[in-house]
Amino acid sequence: MSASRRSGTTDELGPDEPEQPDERERSENPGGPAGPDGADLLAALLDGMDAALCAFDADGVVTHWNREAERILGWSAAEAVGRQGFAGWAVREADAEEVQSRLMSAMHAPGRQVHEFALLTKDGGRVLVRTQSAAVRGPDGKPAGLYCAFSEVHAQIDLERSIALSEALFDDASWGVVLVDADLRPAVVNAHAARALGTGRTAVLGRPLGELLTQGVEELENALTHVLAEGAPPAPAEVWVGVRTPEGERRRCWRSGFLRLASPLAEEPVPLGVGWLFQDVTEAKQGEQEASLLRFRTNQLHRAARAAAECEDPAEAATVHLDFALAGFADHALIDRVAGGAVADVEPTTVPLRLVRVAATPSGGPGPSALTGHAGLPVRYAEGHPALQCVARAGSVRAGAGAAAVEEAREWARARQWPEDTVHALCAVLRSRGRTLGVVTFLRGAGRTSFERSDATYAEDVAVRIAAALDLADLAGRAGGA
C-alpha cells in the first residue's frame, strides 16, 4: 500500500489545519466527512497505477511510494517514505549526488524531465529505470516538491517498440494490414490494404466486407469468425477474392494471417476484433498452377506416346492419344478427316470441303474413344463451322456460346453437331507431311472455363501426334492394298 507522510506516526497538523472529525462525527454524517478524503483517494489512485511512482518534498525527502515501486525495487512504502533522497539505499553512494541533482532539477525546469538511472533493489541487484520527473507546485505557484514516475527500461522499450511497430504497420508496411472489429467490419486500414481493396483508407471503414469484395467473402468472414472464437490459426491461409476496380472485377489470391485482439486492460480477455495481415500472391500462385498444369500435360503426352507405341493399328494409336489428352482438359473430343483424302497446300479447290467423323468420345458418359465413320458419310457441318474454318486456315479455332441462356446454349451446340452440354470448343488442325488431314475438336461443358492460348498450344501438340498416327494408318492401308 502506498504511504505518505500524512499516514506516518510522525504526522503533524499545521497551525491552520482543522482537526479531523472523530469516529462519532463520521458515523453521524455518513454522506459527508465519513466518505474518503483526499489523502485516501490519492493513496488508492497511486496504488492502482501501472507505473512506479514516488514523490519528494522541496527538501528531497520521499513523501510517496506506491506498490509498483515496491514491486520493482523491493523496498516497501514504510521503508522508503521519510528517507532523504535515494542515497545509501536505492542508489550507490558514488551515483547518489548525480542522481539527486538531476532529479531535483525538475523542480525548476519547465515540463517533464526524462532520465535513465541505475537503481538498487533491496536484495542488492541493479535495475536500469527510465524516469519522468516534474515539479509539484503549491498554492502560491512555487515549487513544493516533485513527483517521479519510473519503469524498467526494458519494459519501456518494449512499449515504445509496440507503439512504433503499430505506427509502421499502418504507414509503411509492404503488406496489407486491416483491423476488423467484432462485427467483422474494418476499423483501421493501412495504405497498402486500401490500395489492394481499390478504395481509400477512410472509405473502407465500417463497411461490410461484402461491399468491398465480390468473391471470397464467405470464406474470409468464416476465417475471421473462427479467429474471434478460437484464436489465431497455426499457419497463413490463402484466400481467393474478387476485388471491384474501375476496370472491372479482378481475381486475386491473398496469403493471410490472422491474430485475435484482446484488451490488455480487462481482467478477462475481451475480444476487440481481429488483426488481418495479407500479401498479394496472385502471380506466384498462377505461376505454380501453370507449372503444375504443364508438368501434368507433359506427363500425359509422354504416357500417350508410350501407350500408342504398343498399338498395332495406327488408327487405334490416334484414339489413344485422344483419350490421354482428354484427362483434365475437356469433356468430349472428336476427330474428323477430310473427305477424299488429305488436302495439299496448293491452289484452293472449288469443291466444297467436307469432313468425315473417324473417332469420338462417348457423349452420354465416360469411356474410351471409339473409331467410327466406316461408311464414309460426311458430317453435316454448316458453312462457317469452326471445324471447317480450322481446316481452311490450317490453324486452331476457338468458339463458345458466351453468356447465352441454357436453352440458347443447347441450341448453339446442336446447330454445330456437338453434344448439347457443350459451351466451349477448340479445333486444332491435323497436319502431316505438309498436308491437312483433318481436325480434332475438344469440347467443354458449362462447368469448365473457356479455352485459352495455353490450351490451344497443348491441343496442337496432341493434334501433331494424332495426325502422324492417321497418316501412318493411310500408308499402312495403301501398302496392304498393294
GROMACS .gro file of C-alpha atoms in nm:
model
  482
    1MET     CA    1   0.000   0.000   0.000
    2SER     CA    2   0.129   0.344  -0.078
    3ALA     CA    3   0.225   0.564   0.207
    4SER     CA    4   0.264   0.936   0.261
    5ARG     CA    5   0.396   1.148   0.538
    6ARG     CA    6   0.038   1.216   0.646
    7SER     CA    7  -0.016   0.847   0.725
    8GLY     CA    8   0.305   0.802   0.924
    9THR     CA    9   0.337   0.813   1.303
   10THR     CA   10   0.518   1.145   1.287
   11ASP     CA   11   0.230   1.327   1.116
   12GLU     CA   12   0.174   1.677   1.248
   13LEU     CA   13  -0.108   1.915   1.177
   14GLY     CA   14  -0.019   2.259   1.064
   15PRO     CA   15  -0.128   2.559   1.269
   16ASP     CA   16  -0.412   2.640   1.035
   17GLU     CA   17  -0.525   2.284   0.966
   18PRO     CA   18  -0.861   2.185   1.120
   19GLU     CA   19  -0.871   1.881   1.338
   20GLN     CA   20  -1.018   1.569   1.182
   21PRO     CA   21  -1.368   1.470   1.298
   22ASP     CA   22  -1.377   1.178   1.534
   23GLU     CA   23  -1.542   0.848   1.462
   24ARG     CA   24  -1.870   0.952   1.628
   25GLU     CA   25  -1.897   1.254   1.398
   26ARG     CA   26  -1.817   1.037   1.099
   27SER     CA   27  -2.096   0.793   1.181
   28GLU     CA   28  -2.343   1.075   1.230
   29ASN     CA   29  -2.257   1.226   0.892
   30PRO     CA   30  -2.221   0.926   0.661
   31GLY     CA   31  -2.266   1.133   0.349
   32GLY     CA   32  -2.015   1.398   0.447
   33PRO     CA   33  -1.673   1.366   0.606
   34ALA     CA   34  -1.726   0.992   0.652
   35GLY     CA   35  -1.656   0.945   0.279
   36PRO     CA   36  -1.298   0.905   0.153
   37ASP     CA   37  -1.097   1.221   0.198
   38GLY     CA   38  -0.838   1.350  -0.048
   39ALA     CA   39  -0.546   1.158   0.101
   40ASP     CA   40  -0.731   0.825   0.096
   41LEU     CA   41  -0.834   0.880  -0.262
   42LEU     CA   42  -0.480   0.976  -0.356
   43ALA     CA   43  -0.342   0.662  -0.191
   44ALA     CA   44  -0.588   0.445  -0.380
   45LEU     CA   45  -0.502   0.611  -0.711
   46LEU     CA   46  -0.129   0.573  -0.655
   47ASP     CA   47  -0.159   0.204  -0.570
   48GLY     CA   48  -0.368   0.140  -0.880
   49MET     CA   49  -0.112   0.284  -1.118
   50ASP     CA   50   0.076   0.058  -1.360
   51ALA     CA   51   0.387   0.274  -1.330
   52ALA     CA   52   0.609   0.307  -1.026
   53LEU     CA   53   0.575   0.647  -0.861
   54CYS     CA   54   0.749   0.828  -0.580
   55ALA     CA   55   0.737   1.190  -0.471
   56PHE     CA   56   0.977   1.423  -0.290
   57ASP     CA   57   0.919   1.739  -0.097
   58ALA     CA   58   1.122   2.053  -0.153
   59ASP     CA   59   1.400   1.915   0.069
   60GLY     CA   60   1.429   1.592  -0.127
   61VAL     CA   61   1.256   1.373   0.131
   62VAL     CA   62   1.047   1.084  -0.004
   63THR     CA   63   0.678   1.153   0.065
   64HIS     CA   64   0.502   0.892  -0.150
   65TRP     CA   65   0.588   0.539  -0.266
   66ASN     CA   66   0.338   0.316  -0.446
   67ARG     CA   67   0.309  -0.060  -0.485
   68GLU     CA   68   0.462  -0.073  -0.834
   69ALA     CA   69   0.774   0.100  -0.699
   70GLU     CA   70   0.784  -0.164  -0.425
   71ARG     CA   71   0.748  -0.441  -0.684
   72ILE     CA   72   1.037  -0.312  -0.896
   73LEU     CA   73   1.286  -0.228  -0.620
   74GLY     CA   74   1.166  -0.443  -0.331
   75TRP     CA   75   1.158  -0.153  -0.082
   76SER     CA   76   0.824  -0.119   0.094
   77ALA     CA   77   0.647   0.212   0.144
   78ALA     CA   78   0.727   0.202   0.516
   79GLU     CA   79   1.097   0.164   0.435
   80ALA     CA   80   1.102   0.433   0.165
   81VAL     CA   81   0.884   0.718   0.293
   82GLY     CA   82   1.078   0.967   0.504
   83ARG     CA   83   1.421   0.892   0.361
   84GLN     CA   84   1.639   1.173   0.229
   85GLY     CA   85   1.670   1.107  -0.144
   86PHE     CA   86   1.794   0.773  -0.277
   87ALA     CA   87   2.142   0.787  -0.128
   88GLY     CA   88   2.253   0.486   0.071
   89TRP     CA   89   1.959   0.261  -0.014
   90ALA     CA   90   1.820   0.295  -0.369
   91VAL     CA   91   2.138   0.412  -0.547
   92ARG     CA   92   2.508   0.357  -0.498
   93GLU     CA   93   2.690   0.616  -0.293
   94ALA     CA   94   2.907   0.704  -0.594
   95ASP     CA   95   2.599   0.786  -0.801
   96ALA     CA   96   2.383   0.941  -0.531
   97GLU     CA   97   2.488   1.305  -0.578
   98GLU     CA   98   2.441   1.298  -0.956
   99VAL     CA   99   2.106   1.120  -0.934
  100GLN     CA  100   1.980   1.357  -0.665
  101SER     CA  101   2.081   1.669  -0.856
  102ARG     CA  102   1.925   1.550  -1.179
  103LEU     CA  103   1.602   1.458  -1.004
  104MET     CA  104   1.573   1.779  -0.806
  105SER     CA  105   1.646   1.989  -1.115
  106ALA     CA  106   1.296   1.900  -1.236
  107MET     CA  107   1.152   2.137  -0.973
  108HIS     CA  108   1.293   2.436  -1.155
  109ALA     CA  109   1.259   2.314  -1.514
  110PRO     CA  110   0.955   2.355  -1.737
  111GLY     CA  111   0.759   2.043  -1.828
  112ARG     CA  112   0.879   1.693  -1.763
  113GLN     CA  113   1.239   1.574  -1.745
  114VAL     CA  114   1.333   1.227  -1.868
  115HIS     CA  115   1.638   1.048  -1.728
  116GLU     CA  116   1.776   0.697  -1.702
  117PHE     CA  117   1.926   0.575  -1.374
  118ALA     CA  118   2.058   0.252  -1.232
  119LEU     CA  119   1.872   0.196  -0.903
  120LEU     CA  120   1.941  -0.064  -0.636
  121THR     CA  121   1.691  -0.327  -0.530
  122LYS     CA  122   1.652  -0.433  -0.170
  123ASP     CA  123   1.836  -0.758  -0.235
  124GLY     CA  124   2.136  -0.574  -0.384
  125GLY     CA  125   2.058  -0.606  -0.752
  126ARG     CA  126   2.063  -0.322  -1.002
  127VAL     CA  127   1.773  -0.217  -1.223
  128LEU     CA  128   1.802   0.032  -1.507
  129VAL     CA  129   1.495   0.256  -1.499
  130ARG     CA  130   1.366   0.541  -1.709
  131THR     CA  131   1.219   0.826  -1.505
  132GLN     CA  132   0.985   1.111  -1.585
  133SER     CA  133   1.001   1.389  -1.328
  134ALA     CA  134   0.805   1.712  -1.294
  135ALA     CA  135   0.762   1.981  -1.032
  136VAL     CA  136   0.467   1.991  -0.791
  137ARG     CA  137   0.366   2.347  -0.718
  138GLY     CA  138   0.198   2.479  -0.407
  139PRO     CA  139  -0.095   2.721  -0.382
  140ASP     CA  140   0.143   3.012  -0.427
  141GLY     CA  141   0.274   2.869  -0.753
  142LYS     CA  142   0.618   2.799  -0.614
  143PRO     CA  143   0.775   2.450  -0.636
  144ALA     CA  144   0.676   2.247  -0.330
  145GLY     CA  145   0.835   1.921  -0.442
  146LEU     CA  146   0.837   1.687  -0.737
  147TYR     CA  147   0.700   1.355  -0.847
  148CYS     CA  148   0.897   1.086  -1.026
  149ALA     CA  149   0.733   0.812  -1.229
  150PHE     CA  150   0.965   0.534  -1.337
  151SER     CA  151   0.960   0.193  -1.505
  152GLU     CA  152   1.216  -0.063  -1.602
  153VAL     CA  153   1.390   0.041  -1.922
  154HIS     CA  154   1.325  -0.288  -2.098
  155ALA     CA  155   0.952  -0.258  -2.026
  156GLN     CA  156   0.951   0.098  -2.155
  157ILE     CA  157   1.146  -0.003  -2.464
  158ASP     CA  158   0.901  -0.289  -2.524
  159LEU     CA  159   0.613  -0.042  -2.505
  160GLU     CA  160   0.785   0.201  -2.740
  161ARG     CA  161   0.863  -0.080  -2.981
  162SER     CA  162   0.499  -0.189  -2.976
  163ILE     CA  163   0.382   0.163  -3.049
  164ALA     CA  164   0.645   0.210  -3.320
  165LEU     CA  165   0.550  -0.124  -3.476
  166SER     CA  166   0.183  -0.029  -3.483
  167GLU     CA  167   0.259   0.305  -3.647
  168ALA     CA  168   0.491   0.144  -3.902
  169LEU     CA  169   0.237  -0.124  -3.990
  170PHE     CA  170  -0.027   0.135  -4.064
  171ASP     CA  171   0.204   0.370  -4.252
  172ASP     CA  172   0.488   0.200  -4.433
  173ALA     CA  173   0.415  -0.175  -4.435
  174SER     CA  174   0.460  -0.352  -4.767
  175TRP     CA  175   0.166  -0.583  -4.695
  176GLY     CA  176  -0.196  -0.516  -4.615
  177VAL     CA  177  -0.297  -0.467  -4.253
  178VAL     CA  178  -0.663  -0.445  -4.151
  179LEU     CA  179  -0.809  -0.432  -3.801
  180VAL     CA  180  -1.155  -0.587  -3.812
  181ASP     CA  181  -1.397  -0.522  -3.525
  182ALA     CA  182  -1.618  -0.783  -3.359
  183ASP     CA  183  -1.887  -0.712  -3.621
  184LEU     CA  184  -1.642  -0.811  -3.898
  185ARG     CA  185  -1.616  -0.456  -4.031
  186PRO     CA  186  -1.283  -0.283  -4.098
  187ALA     CA  187  -1.191  -0.042  -3.818
  188VAL     CA  188  -0.837   0.055  -3.925
  189VAL     CA  189  -0.678   0.001  -4.267
  190ASN     CA  190  -0.325   0.078  -4.381
  191ALA     CA  191  -0.239   0.232  -4.716
  192HIS     CA  192  -0.132  -0.097  -4.878
  193ALA     CA  193  -0.459  -0.269  -4.787
  194ALA     CA  194  -0.663   0.025  -4.912
  195ARG     CA  195  -0.489   0.006  -5.249
  196ALA     CA  196  -0.548  -0.370  -5.264
  197LEU     CA  197  -0.918  -0.315  -5.195
  198GLY     CA  198  -0.933  -0.046  -5.463
  199THR     CA  199  -1.054   0.234  -5.234
  200GLY     CA  200  -0.935   0.496  -4.986
  201ARG     CA  201  -0.834   0.435  -4.625
  202THR     CA  202  -1.134   0.617  -4.479
  203ALA     CA  203  -1.386   0.499  -4.737
  204VAL     CA  204  -1.343   0.136  -4.631
  205LEU     CA  205  -1.403   0.190  -4.258
  206GLY     CA  206  -1.719   0.040  -4.111
  207ARG     CA  207  -1.837  -0.114  -4.438
  208PRO     CA  208  -1.930  -0.483  -4.463
  209LEU     CA  209  -1.677  -0.696  -4.645
  210GLY     CA  210  -1.946  -0.789  -4.895
  211GLU     CA  211  -1.943  -0.431  -5.022
  212LEU     CA  212  -1.568  -0.444  -5.081
  213LEU     CA  213  -1.528  -0.790  -5.235
  214THR     CA  214  -1.732  -0.976  -5.495
  215GLN     CA  215  -1.590  -1.324  -5.426
  216GLY     CA  216  -1.436  -1.495  -5.126
  217VAL     CA  217  -1.643  -1.300  -4.872
  218GLU     CA  218  -1.792  -1.610  -4.709
  219GLU     CA  219  -1.452  -1.777  -4.675
  220LEU     CA  220  -1.295  -1.464  -4.530
  221GLU     CA  221  -1.577  -1.400  -4.282
  222ASN     CA  222  -1.565  -1.763  -4.174
  223ALA     CA  223  -1.193  -1.727  -4.101
  224LEU     CA  224  -1.247  -1.407  -3.901
  225THR     CA  225  -1.529  -1.563  -3.700
  226HIS     CA  226  -1.313  -1.866  -3.622
  227VAL     CA  227  -1.029  -1.643  -3.500
  228LEU     CA  228  -1.265  -1.448  -3.273
  229ALA     CA  229  -1.391  -1.771  -3.120
  230GLU     CA  230  -1.084  -1.997  -3.121
  231GLY     CA  231  -0.779  -1.778  -3.169
  232ALA     CA  232  -0.519  -1.744  -3.442
  233PRO     CA  233  -0.471  -2.034  -3.686
  234PRO     CA  234  -0.131  -2.209  -3.681
  235ALA     CA  235  -0.038  -2.111  -4.038
  236PRO     CA  236  -0.130  -1.850  -4.302
  237ALA     CA  237  -0.428  -1.918  -4.526
  238GLU     CA  238  -0.454  -1.845  -4.898
  239VAL     CA  239  -0.786  -1.684  -4.987
  240TRP     CA  240  -0.902  -1.615  -5.343
  241VAL     CA  241  -1.112  -1.300  -5.362
  242GLY     CA  242  -1.274  -1.085  -5.625
  243VAL     CA  243  -1.198  -0.714  -5.596
  244ARG     CA  244  -1.405  -0.440  -5.758
  245THR     CA  245  -1.199  -0.198  -5.964
  246PRO     CA  246  -1.284   0.076  -6.217
  247GLU     CA  247  -1.167  -0.165  -6.489
  248GLY     CA  248  -1.396  -0.443  -6.360
  249GLU     CA  249  -1.356  -0.734  -6.124
  250ARG     CA  250  -1.006  -0.866  -6.053
  251ARG     CA  251  -0.946  -1.211  -5.907
  252ARG     CA  252  -0.665  -1.206  -5.652
  253CYS     CA  253  -0.506  -1.454  -5.412
  254TRP     CA  254  -0.418  -1.312  -5.070
  255ARG     CA  255  -0.196  -1.506  -4.831
  256SER     CA  256  -0.350  -1.406  -4.499
  257GLY     CA  257  -0.253  -1.429  -4.135
  258PHE     CA  258  -0.496  -1.361  -3.851
  259LEU     CA  259  -0.450  -1.253  -3.488
  260ARG     CA  260  -0.716  -1.224  -3.221
  261LEU     CA  261  -0.700  -0.888  -3.045
  262ALA     CA  262  -0.791  -0.870  -2.676
  263SER     CA  263  -0.798  -0.573  -2.442
  264PRO     CA  264  -0.495  -0.560  -2.208
  265LEU     CA  265  -0.697  -0.355  -1.957
  266ALA     CA  266  -0.962  -0.615  -1.878
  267GLU     CA  267  -0.924  -0.894  -1.622
  268GLU     CA  268  -1.093  -1.139  -1.859
  269PRO     CA  269  -0.987  -1.148  -2.226
  270VAL     CA  270  -1.231  -0.924  -2.410
  271PRO     CA  271  -1.208  -0.964  -2.790
  272LEU     CA  272  -1.162  -0.632  -2.963
  273GLY     CA  273  -1.156  -0.782  -3.310
  274VAL     CA  274  -0.908  -0.945  -3.545
  275GLY     CA  275  -0.581  -0.827  -3.692
  276TRP     CA  276  -0.571  -0.936  -4.056
  277LEU     CA  277  -0.240  -0.920  -4.244
  278PHE     CA  278  -0.218  -1.023  -4.607
  279GLN     CA  279   0.007  -1.023  -4.912
  280ASP     CA  280  -0.097  -1.049  -5.275
  281VAL     CA  281   0.050  -1.374  -5.410
  282THR     CA  282  -0.164  -1.397  -5.723
  283GLU     CA  283   0.124  -1.402  -5.970
  284ALA     CA  284   0.313  -1.663  -5.769
  285LYS     CA  285   0.005  -1.886  -5.735
  286GLN     CA  286  -0.076  -1.855  -6.102
  287GLY     CA  287   0.283  -1.944  -6.184
  288GLU     CA  288   0.262  -2.251  -5.959
  289GLN     CA  289  -0.065  -2.358  -6.118
  290GLU     CA  290   0.070  -2.313  -6.468
  291ALA     CA  291   0.385  -2.506  -6.384
  292SER     CA  292   0.182  -2.787  -6.230
  293LEU     CA  293  -0.050  -2.799  -6.529
  294LEU     CA  294   0.245  -2.804  -6.768
  295ARG     CA  295   0.404  -3.094  -6.580
  296PHE     CA  296   0.077  -3.288  -6.590
  297ARG     CA  297   0.024  -3.231  -6.961
  298THR     CA  298   0.386  -3.322  -7.041
  299ASN     CA  299   0.344  -3.645  -6.848
  300GLN     CA  300   0.020  -3.718  -7.034
  301LEU     CA  301   0.192  -3.670  -7.371
  302HIS     CA  302   0.474  -3.899  -7.260
  303ARG     CA  303   0.237  -4.170  -7.136
  304ALA     CA  304   0.026  -4.142  -7.451
  305ALA     CA  305   0.333  -4.186  -7.672
  306ARG     CA  306   0.439  -4.498  -7.481
  307ALA     CA  307   0.089  -4.647  -7.498
  308ALA     CA  308   0.045  -4.562  -7.867
  309ALA     CA  309   0.376  -4.729  -7.948
  310GLU     CA  310   0.225  -5.061  -7.838
  311CYS     CA  311  -0.075  -5.035  -8.076
  312GLU     CA  312  -0.053  -5.248  -8.389
  313ASP     CA  313  -0.322  -5.041  -8.562
  314PRO     CA  314  -0.209  -4.676  -8.619
  315ALA     CA  315  -0.575  -4.564  -8.615
  316GLU     CA  316  -0.610  -4.710  -8.267
  317ALA     CA  317  -0.296  -4.521  -8.165
  318ALA     CA  318  -0.474  -4.198  -8.269
  319THR     CA  319  -0.759  -4.271  -8.026
  320VAL     CA  320  -0.506  -4.348  -7.752
  321HIS     CA  321  -0.356  -4.000  -7.794
  322LEU     CA  322  -0.708  -3.855  -7.783
  323ASP     CA  323  -0.802  -4.037  -7.460
  324PHE     CA  324  -0.486  -3.933  -7.276
  325ALA     CA  325  -0.530  -3.571  -7.387
  326LEU     CA  326  -0.890  -3.561  -7.264
  327ALA     CA  327  -0.800  -3.618  -6.897
  328GLY     CA  328  -0.843  -3.290  -6.710
  329PHE     CA  329  -0.858  -3.098  -7.036
  330ALA     CA  330  -1.202  -3.140  -7.193
  331ASP     CA  331  -1.528  -3.331  -7.161
  332HIS     CA  332  -1.561  -3.460  -7.518
  333ALA     CA  333  -1.338  -3.488  -7.824
  334LEU     CA  334  -1.392  -3.560  -8.194
  335ILE     CA  335  -1.165  -3.646  -8.485
  336ASP     CA  336  -1.281  -3.555  -8.836
  337ARG     CA  337  -1.093  -3.645  -9.157
  338VAL     CA  338  -1.105  -3.455  -9.482
  339ALA     CA  339  -1.332  -3.644  -9.721
  340GLY     CA  340  -1.148  -3.777 -10.025
  341GLY     CA  341  -0.802  -3.772  -9.868
  342ALA     CA  342  -0.559  -3.514  -9.738
  343VAL     CA  343  -0.557  -3.160  -9.873
  344ALA     CA  344  -0.222  -3.040 -10.003
  345ASP     CA  345  -0.110  -2.680  -9.977
  346VAL     CA  346  -0.191  -2.590 -10.339
  347GLU     CA  347  -0.434  -2.361 -10.511
  348PRO     CA  348  -0.772  -2.367 -10.338
  349THR     CA  349  -1.025  -2.601 -10.497
  350THR     CA  350  -1.380  -2.507 -10.587
  351VAL     CA  351  -1.512  -2.835 -10.445
  352PRO     CA  352  -1.684  -2.776 -10.108
  353LEU     CA  353  -1.481  -2.904  -9.816
  354ARG     CA  354  -1.638  -3.197  -9.631
  355LEU     CA  355  -1.534  -3.380  -9.317
  356VAL     CA  356  -1.593  -3.742  -9.214
  357ARG     CA  357  -1.611  -3.845  -8.846
  358VAL     CA  358  -1.349  -4.113  -8.773
  359ALA     CA  359  -1.336  -4.113  -8.389
  360ALA     CA  360  -1.533  -3.970  -8.098
  361THR     CA  361  -1.563  -4.000  -7.720
  362PRO     CA  362  -1.898  -4.118  -7.578
  363SER     CA  363  -2.129  -3.820  -7.519
  364GLY     CA  364  -2.353  -3.998  -7.268
  365GLY     CA  365  -2.083  -4.082  -7.012
  366PRO     CA  366  -1.715  -4.156  -6.959
  367GLY     CA  367  -1.536  -4.414  -7.171
  368PRO     CA  368  -1.261  -4.461  -7.428
  369SER     CA  369  -1.281  -4.314  -7.776
  370ALA     CA  370  -1.424  -4.532  -8.049
  371LEU     CA  371  -1.343  -4.545  -8.420
  372THR     CA  372  -1.646  -4.451  -8.631
  373GLY     CA  373  -1.727  -4.334  -8.983
  374HIS     CA  374  -1.668  -4.666  -9.153
  375ALA     CA  375  -1.943  -4.576  -9.402
  376GLY     CA  376  -1.756  -4.262  -9.503
  377LEU     CA  377  -2.062  -4.034  -9.473
  378PRO     CA  378  -1.972  -3.664  -9.424
  379VAL     CA  379  -2.077  -3.479  -9.109
  380ARG     CA  380  -2.349  -3.220  -9.167
  381TYR     CA  381  -2.143  -2.916  -9.078
  382ALA     CA  382  -2.297  -2.586  -9.184
  383GLU     CA  383  -2.093  -2.326  -9.367
  384GLY     CA  384  -1.869  -2.133  -9.129
  385HIS     CA  385  -1.848  -2.420  -8.882
  386PRO     CA  386  -1.537  -2.389  -8.655
  387ALA     CA  387  -1.404  -2.725  -8.777
  388LEU     CA  388  -1.429  -2.615  -9.139
  389GLN     CA  389  -1.264  -2.283  -9.053
  390CYS     CA  390  -0.982  -2.472  -8.882
  391VAL     CA  391  -0.913  -2.683  -9.192
  392ALA     CA  392  -0.936  -2.383  -9.424
  393ARG     CA  393  -0.697  -2.176  -9.215
  394ALA     CA  394  -0.470  -2.467  -9.117
  395GLY     CA  395  -0.472  -2.322  -8.767
  396SER     CA  396  -0.654  -2.350  -8.433
  397VAL     CA  397  -1.001  -2.202  -8.386
  398ARG     CA  398  -1.178  -2.133  -8.057
  399ALA     CA  399  -1.555  -2.095  -8.023
  400GLY     CA  400  -1.801  -2.053  -7.736
  401ALA     CA  401  -2.167  -1.995  -7.652
  402GLY     CA  402  -2.076  -1.688  -7.449
  403ALA     CA  403  -2.326  -1.571  -7.188
  404ALA     CA  404  -2.624  -1.730  -7.361
  405ALA     CA  405  -2.907  -1.882  -7.160
  406VAL     CA  406  -2.918  -2.259  -7.109
  407GLU     CA  407  -3.164  -2.328  -7.391
  408GLU     CA  408  -2.981  -2.093  -7.626
  409ALA     CA  409  -2.651  -2.266  -7.544
  410ARG     CA  410  -2.803  -2.607  -7.616
  411GLU     CA  411  -2.937  -2.485  -7.948
  412TRP     CA  412  -2.594  -2.339  -8.027
  413ALA     CA  413  -2.431  -2.680  -7.962
  414ARG     CA  414  -2.694  -2.876  -8.158
  415ALA     CA  415  -2.654  -2.648  -8.460
  416ARG     CA  416  -2.284  -2.742  -8.471
  417GLN     CA  417  -2.343  -3.116  -8.431
  418TRP     CA  418  -2.191  -3.125  -8.083
  419PRO     CA  419  -2.328  -3.270  -7.756
  420GLU     CA  420  -2.596  -3.045  -7.601
  421ASP     CA  421  -2.393  -2.968  -7.288
  422THR     CA  422  -2.114  -2.809  -7.494
  423VAL     CA  423  -2.033  -2.445  -7.415
  424HIS     CA  424  -1.669  -2.409  -7.523
  425ALA     CA  425  -1.491  -2.562  -7.825
  426LEU     CA  426  -1.134  -2.573  -7.954
  427CYS     CA  427  -1.045  -2.706  -8.301
  428ALA     CA  428  -0.684  -2.798  -8.388
  429VAL     CA  429  -0.580  -2.888  -8.741
  430LEU     CA  430  -0.430  -3.231  -8.819
  431ARG     CA  431  -0.118  -3.178  -9.031
  432SER     CA  432   0.133  -3.434  -9.156
  433ARG     CA  433   0.395  -3.420  -9.432
  434GLY     CA  434   0.282  -3.074  -9.540
  435ARG     CA  435  -0.081  -3.176  -9.585
  436THR     CA  436  -0.404  -3.120  -9.392
  437LEU     CA  437  -0.560  -3.449  -9.286
  438GLY     CA  438  -0.849  -3.317  -9.082
  439VAL     CA  439  -0.930  -3.160  -8.745
  440VAL     CA  440  -0.952  -3.266  -8.380
  441THR     CA  441  -1.215  -3.086  -8.171
  442PHE     CA  442  -1.212  -3.062  -7.791
  443LEU     CA  443  -1.538  -2.967  -7.615
  444ARG     CA  444  -1.607  -2.837  -7.265
  445GLY     CA  445  -1.931  -2.804  -7.069
  446ALA     CA  446  -2.059  -2.518  -6.854
  447GLY     CA  447  -1.863  -2.639  -6.551
  448ARG     CA  448  -1.530  -2.552  -6.712
  449THR     CA  449  -1.364  -2.230  -6.819
  450SER     CA  450  -1.321  -2.133  -7.181
  451PHE     CA  451  -1.013  -2.244  -7.375
  452GLU     CA  452  -0.711  -2.016  -7.352
  453ARG     CA  453  -0.397  -1.974  -7.561
  454SER     CA  454  -0.206  -2.226  -7.346
  455ASP     CA  455  -0.485  -2.476  -7.407
  456ALA     CA  456  -0.455  -2.423  -7.782
  457THR     CA  457  -0.082  -2.493  -7.763
  458TYR     CA  458  -0.146  -2.823  -7.584
  459ALA     CA  459  -0.420  -2.917  -7.833
  460GLU     CA  460  -0.181  -2.851  -8.121
  461ASP     CA  461   0.080  -3.083  -7.963
  462VAL     CA  462  -0.183  -3.357  -7.939
  463ALA     CA  463  -0.301  -3.288  -8.295
  464VAL     CA  464   0.054  -3.343  -8.429
  465ARG     CA  465   0.064  -3.691  -8.274
  466ILE     CA  466  -0.287  -3.781  -8.390
  467ALA     CA  467  -0.208  -3.661  -8.743
  468ALA     CA  468   0.109  -3.873  -8.755
  469ALA     CA  469  -0.087  -4.180  -8.646
  470LEU     CA  470  -0.362  -4.124  -8.903
  471ASP     CA  471  -0.108  -4.061  -9.179
  472LEU     CA  472   0.067  -4.386  -9.085
  473ALA     CA  473  -0.269  -4.564  -9.098
  474ASP     CA  474  -0.321  -4.433  -9.454
  475LEU     CA  475   0.024  -4.550  -9.560
  476ALA     CA  476  -0.031  -4.890  -9.399
  477GLY     CA  477  -0.369  -4.922  -9.573
  478ARG     CA  478  -0.223  -4.842  -9.915
  479ALA     CA  479   0.064  -5.079  -9.858
  480GLY     CA  480  -0.178  -5.354  -9.758
  481GLY     CA  481  -0.395  -5.288 -10.063
  482ALA     CA  482  -0.095  -5.309 -10.289
   0.00000   0.00000   0.00000
